[in-house]
Amino acid sequence: MSTVVPLLSALPAFSALPLQLVDALVEFLSPATLGEVIVRGLAEASLYVMIAAGLTLVFGLMGVLNFAHGSLTMLGAYLGGLVLVVTVAQSSGAAARLLAFGLAVVVAFGALAALGGVLEVGLVRPIYDRPPLYQILLTFGVTLVLDELARIVVLFYGLQPTTVWQDVLGTKPTFLADSVGVAGVSASGLELFQILFGVATVVGVFLFLTRTRYGLYVRAGGEDSEMLSALGVDVNRVFTVVFALGTGIAGAAGVLLAWDPAWGASVPLGAETLLPAFVVVIVGGLGTFRGTVVAALVVGLVDSTMTWWFQNVIDFTGLPEMVVFLVLVITLIVKPQGLYGVSEVGGH
């Protein structure tokens, strides 16, 4: 009898659970809520595709898994943040702040592209004929060196390396922090700005791959780099350009992340961006830019959807961060090569 009474008393709670889920589903499917979730998912997808685009280009042509990609993104955030802090005054208007942001993107892209070219020529190129483990260990070692150098410099100037650089957040135009309502859907100005920036990145990379000579070399080299070399193309120069372009895109993405309070310029940003970048690249298929774009959309929308459910219906704050990796696990089980992956990528 003592065990039956607690079970009977718990029945109303269990019977009410389906009703709560139905109410939550109705609220989720309402145009306002669903629109906000989609906009937030598209903003996250834009960040993911910018972070992962350079990683995809490098692996697609060269077959190099660059574990220093996250640290290069972090350096871009700090470098772009430095430009913003120096050029933006307290009285600067929105137009001036956007111009400063554009300058920061150009500076970060150029500086990180130059650094990427140096890394490719000086460190990566000598081990092309070695097993992939050498490339992984090398780029992981570069990550440790860059993170430690960044930590030393940040501490030297009196900043905390593990916390977000607040001065950079203060350079953001006020309209990016405000909410914008369109057809009953509320979205922050920053989310819309991230979507525009992500679309511009996708269009730019697509045009590079399909409308430029080096884009043709990248697509041909991804199929057979030896044949490309036999046709008289300087493959080493192509490798350097693509590696520099990939690191430059990472630096530009870092500047945008420096304006986002959820990310921000900090030394741990390298590790925080590397994991989702690899998830997006693997889910989309190693070395395919189309797969990276589609995977970023899938991961961003799934993450946004599950975050809403776990914040508003299910009280489990730690699970939304795991959803991204659950997408990875499911993809590897159902389609191990990824959504658009091929059996072999790159080659030297």
XYZ file of C-alpha atoms in Angstrom:
348
model
C 0.000 0.000 0.000
C 2.898 2.354 0.820
C 4.222 2.067 -2.759
C 0.815 2.448 -4.444
C -0.071 5.818 -2.900
C 2.987 7.708 -4.296
C 2.338 6.221 -7.736
C -1.308 7.305 -7.676
C -0.344 10.792 -6.521
C 2.098 11.088 -9.437
C -0.518 10.195 -12.065
C -1.897 13.756 -12.447
C 1.588 15.060 -13.188
C 2.175 12.413 -15.838
C -1.259 12.984 -17.372
C -0.593 16.723 -17.552
C 2.731 16.248 -19.355
C 1.223 15.538 -22.821
C -0.974 18.620 -22.463
C 2.077 20.744 -21.656
C 3.886 19.394 -24.710
C 0.880 20.118 -26.907
C 0.671 23.691 -25.595
C 4.402 24.135 -26.151
C 4.112 22.755 -29.698
C 1.278 25.167 -30.483
C 3.353 28.054 -29.177
C 6.426 26.895 -31.109
C 4.477 26.660 -34.376
C 2.992 30.128 -33.989
C 4.288 32.470 -36.741
C 6.024 34.808 -34.305
C 7.905 32.105 -32.367
C 8.737 30.011 -35.419
C 9.971 33.082 -37.272
C 12.238 34.082 -34.392
C 13.661 30.558 -34.179
C 14.330 30.481 -37.935
C 16.026 33.893 -37.911
C 18.181 32.874 -34.961
C 19.037 29.608 -36.703
C 20.004 31.427 -39.905
C 22.213 33.782 -37.901
C 23.956 30.825 -36.247
C 24.288 29.120 -39.634
C 25.918 32.271 -41.028
C 28.504 32.225 -38.249
C 29.156 28.509 -38.722
C 29.626 28.788 -42.489
C 32.057 31.691 -42.088
C 34.067 29.807 -39.485
C 34.129 26.574 -41.515
C 34.538 27.949 -45.057
C 38.308 28.358 -44.838
C 38.705 24.932 -43.259
C 36.751 23.396 -46.149
C 38.818 25.140 -48.829
C 42.104 24.015 -47.302
C 41.052 20.406 -46.877
C 39.259 20.226 -50.226
C 42.410 21.038 -52.193
C 45.266 20.089 -49.911
C 43.825 17.346 -47.721
C 45.159 19.185 -44.645
C 43.066 19.228 -41.481
C 44.162 22.553 -40.010
C 43.748 22.308 -36.244
C 45.099 25.866 -35.927
C 42.013 27.212 -37.696
C 40.264 28.144 -34.448
C 43.299 29.980 -33.099
C 43.568 31.930 -36.354
C 39.929 32.942 -35.929
C 40.748 34.089 -32.406
C 43.663 36.191 -33.684
C 41.335 37.762 -36.229
C 38.922 38.687 -33.446
C 41.667 40.370 -31.422
C 43.212 42.122 -34.428
C 39.852 43.347 -35.691
C 38.929 44.361 -32.162
C 42.116 46.400 -31.904
C 41.255 48.261 -35.102
C 37.731 48.933 -33.820
C 38.878 50.176 -30.426
C 41.465 52.499 -31.989
C 39.252 53.938 -34.743
C 35.853 54.187 -33.029
C 35.273 57.092 -30.663
C 32.475 57.394 -28.132
C 30.778 60.000 -30.317
C 31.095 58.019 -33.553
C 27.865 57.498 -35.444
C 26.515 54.266 -36.842
C 27.965 54.887 -40.313
C 31.431 55.555 -38.898
C 31.270 52.384 -36.794
C 30.266 50.292 -39.804
C 33.128 51.793 -41.826
C 35.497 50.939 -38.971
C 34.122 47.401 -38.999
C 34.796 47.133 -42.723
C 38.351 48.372 -42.158
C 38.792 45.840 -39.350
C 37.618 43.018 -41.638
C 40.065 44.076 -44.365
C 42.972 44.340 -41.907
C 42.191 41.008 -40.233
C 41.718 39.259 -43.572
C 44.981 40.616 -44.980
C 47.057 39.966 -41.858
C 45.736 36.443 -41.321
C 46.086 35.622 -45.018
C 49.740 36.702 -44.875
C 50.275 34.638 -41.724
C 48.591 31.655 -43.380
C 50.854 31.941 -46.404
C 53.924 31.975 -44.174
C 52.678 28.954 -42.222
C 51.986 27.006 -45.415
C 55.379 27.730 -46.971
C 57.456 27.362 -43.828
C 55.711 24.577 -41.910
C 53.021 22.723 -43.833
C 54.666 22.358 -47.246
C 57.683 20.318 -46.034
C 55.404 17.574 -44.661
C 52.978 17.140 -47.581
C 54.468 13.720 -48.329
C 54.177 12.595 -44.712
C 51.198 10.743 -43.217
C 48.225 12.923 -42.115
C 49.202 12.435 -38.482
C 52.188 14.746 -39.023
C 49.914 17.524 -40.293
C 47.552 17.083 -37.367
C 50.371 17.211 -34.812
C 51.964 20.196 -36.540
C 48.824 22.302 -36.717
C 47.898 21.332 -33.158
C 51.342 22.520 -32.057
C 50.776 25.794 -33.932
C 47.513 26.146 -32.002
C 49.324 25.837 -28.662
C 51.944 28.398 -29.702
C 49.412 30.933 -31.022
C 47.165 30.603 -27.977
C 50.070 31.093 -25.591
C 51.417 34.081 -27.531
C 47.967 35.656 -27.544
C 47.632 35.055 -23.799
C 51.009 36.700 -23.125
C 50.193 39.763 -25.248
C 46.712 40.162 -23.778
C 48.033 39.962 -20.220
C 50.810 42.433 -21.067
C 48.199 45.049 -21.988
C 46.189 44.459 -18.822
C 43.325 42.423 -20.279
C 41.951 39.118 -19.064
C 42.547 36.408 -21.698
C 39.683 34.184 -20.552
C 36.989 36.876 -20.578
C 35.426 38.740 -23.485
C 37.068 42.032 -24.486
C 34.261 44.392 -23.481
C 35.738 47.465 -25.178
C 35.178 45.830 -28.567
C 31.516 45.181 -27.785
C 31.185 48.894 -27.024
C 32.155 49.800 -30.598
C 29.044 48.113 -31.999
C 26.370 50.448 -33.442
C 23.348 50.745 -31.180
C 20.925 49.635 -33.878
C 22.578 46.191 -33.943
C 21.601 45.701 -30.312
C 17.994 46.778 -30.900
C 15.201 44.432 -31.912
C 13.592 44.749 -35.309
C 9.996 43.635 -35.851
C 8.924 42.453 -39.299
C 5.493 40.872 -39.859
C 5.218 40.054 -36.172
C 8.645 38.411 -36.049
C 11.174 39.990 -33.704
C 14.896 39.727 -34.443
C 17.938 41.601 -33.236
C 19.827 43.850 -35.601
C 22.976 41.806 -34.962
C 21.294 38.599 -36.146
C 20.212 40.255 -39.394
C 23.705 41.702 -39.824
C 25.239 38.249 -39.306
C 22.902 36.764 -41.927
C 23.876 39.441 -44.460
C 27.564 38.931 -43.698
C 27.198 35.164 -44.022
C 25.380 35.438 -47.342
C 28.115 37.770 -48.620
C 30.762 35.227 -47.552
C 28.991 32.345 -49.300
C 28.520 34.374 -52.490
C 32.134 35.528 -52.425
C 33.551 32.026 -51.986
C 31.180 30.645 -54.623
C 32.259 33.287 -57.136
C 35.902 32.597 -56.308
C 35.447 28.871 -56.953
C 33.405 29.231 -60.141
C 34.542 32.506 -61.761
C 38.290 32.756 -61.141
C 41.297 30.887 -62.469
C 42.453 29.916 -58.985
C 38.954 28.667 -58.242
C 39.271 26.390 -61.259
C 42.635 25.214 -59.952
C 41.090 24.489 -56.549
C 38.319 22.364 -58.055
C 40.715 20.578 -60.386
C 43.316 20.058 -57.672
C 40.705 18.563 -55.397
C 40.168 15.866 -58.013
C 43.788 15.210 -59.065
C 46.601 17.573 -58.075
C 49.205 15.488 -59.967
C 47.351 15.987 -63.242
C 47.041 19.689 -62.452
C 50.811 19.879 -62.008
C 51.373 17.949 -65.242
C 49.351 20.596 -67.088
C 51.915 23.216 -66.081
C 50.160 24.756 -63.090
C 52.356 25.747 -60.151
C 50.562 23.611 -57.578
C 52.667 24.872 -54.680
C 51.617 28.447 -55.415
C 47.977 27.363 -55.602
C 48.325 25.623 -52.247
C 49.788 28.782 -50.712
C 47.023 31.008 -52.108
C 44.261 28.679 -50.928
C 45.787 28.257 -47.465
C 46.137 32.035 -47.191
C 42.554 32.537 -48.358
C 41.271 30.012 -45.828
C 43.056 31.657 -42.916
C 41.988 35.097 -44.152
C 38.324 34.062 -44.082
C 38.859 32.756 -40.549
C 40.264 36.139 -39.528
C 37.316 38.000 -41.082
C 34.893 35.705 -39.253
C 36.702 36.482 -36.018
C 35.967 40.197 -36.425
C 32.235 39.510 -36.623
C 32.433 37.190 -33.612
C 34.112 39.997 -31.643
C 30.847 41.979 -31.903
C 28.715 39.047 -30.693
C 28.332 38.902 -26.873
C 27.806 35.130 -27.086
C 31.323 34.729 -28.533
C 33.491 37.825 -28.126
C 37.239 38.304 -28.446
C 38.998 36.034 -25.950
C 41.734 33.414 -26.029
C 39.293 30.487 -25.485
C 37.484 31.602 -28.663
C 39.914 29.428 -30.645
C 38.711 26.196 -29.067
C 35.089 27.378 -29.038
C 35.077 27.919 -32.808
C 37.187 24.922 -33.814
C 34.697 22.309 -32.580
C 31.609 23.590 -34.461
C 33.776 24.227 -37.530
C 34.835 20.577 -37.659
C 31.273 19.436 -36.978
C 29.956 21.474 -39.933
C 32.758 20.327 -42.250
C 32.293 16.646 -41.340
C 28.490 16.742 -41.539
C 28.615 18.450 -44.927
C 31.312 16.164 -46.256
C 35.034 16.799 -46.057
C 36.242 19.153 -48.749
C 32.920 20.211 -50.318
C 31.842 23.840 -49.970
C 28.245 23.095 -50.931
C 28.101 20.522 -48.156
C 29.524 23.046 -45.698
C 26.780 25.557 -46.525
C 24.004 22.964 -46.219
C 25.472 21.516 -43.015
C 25.756 24.998 -41.480
C 22.051 25.560 -42.210
C 21.110 22.184 -40.716
C 23.230 22.613 -37.596
C 22.170 26.227 -37.075
C 18.442 25.541 -37.403
C 18.567 22.382 -35.288
C 20.578 24.160 -32.601
C 18.170 27.123 -32.579
C 15.124 24.850 -32.428
C 16.408 22.649 -29.629
C 17.653 25.667 -27.677
C 14.111 27.078 -27.681
C 12.666 23.782 -26.458
C 15.241 23.310 -23.719
C 14.934 26.897 -22.523
C 11.138 27.155 -22.571
C 9.785 23.624 -22.092
C 12.424 21.202 -20.837
C 14.547 22.418 -17.942
C 17.908 21.033 -19.022
C 20.345 23.871 -19.696
C 23.320 21.695 -20.602
C 21.692 19.780 -23.441
C 21.467 22.459 -26.187
C 25.274 22.472 -26.488
C 25.194 18.711 -27.047
C 22.694 18.894 -29.918
C 25.390 19.976 -32.392
C 27.392 16.851 -31.634
C 24.284 14.671 -31.774
C 23.787 15.899 -35.347
C 27.371 14.834 -36.054
C 26.868 11.376 -34.539
C 23.632 10.770 -36.436
C 25.228 11.865 -39.714
C 28.214 9.567 -39.218
C 25.888 6.634 -38.535
C 23.517 7.267 -41.453
C 25.983 8.650 -44.010
C 29.607 8.403 -42.843
C 31.024 10.402 -45.783
C 28.792 13.369 -44.968
C 25.911 14.932 -46.875
C 27.936 15.723 -49.995
C 31.195 13.962 -49.218
C 33.327 11.904 -51.572
C 35.524 8.952 -50.786
C 38.817 10.792 -51.337
C 39.720 14.449 -51.174
C 42.885 16.305 -52.051
C 46.169 14.615 -52.650
C 49.703 15.668 -53.381
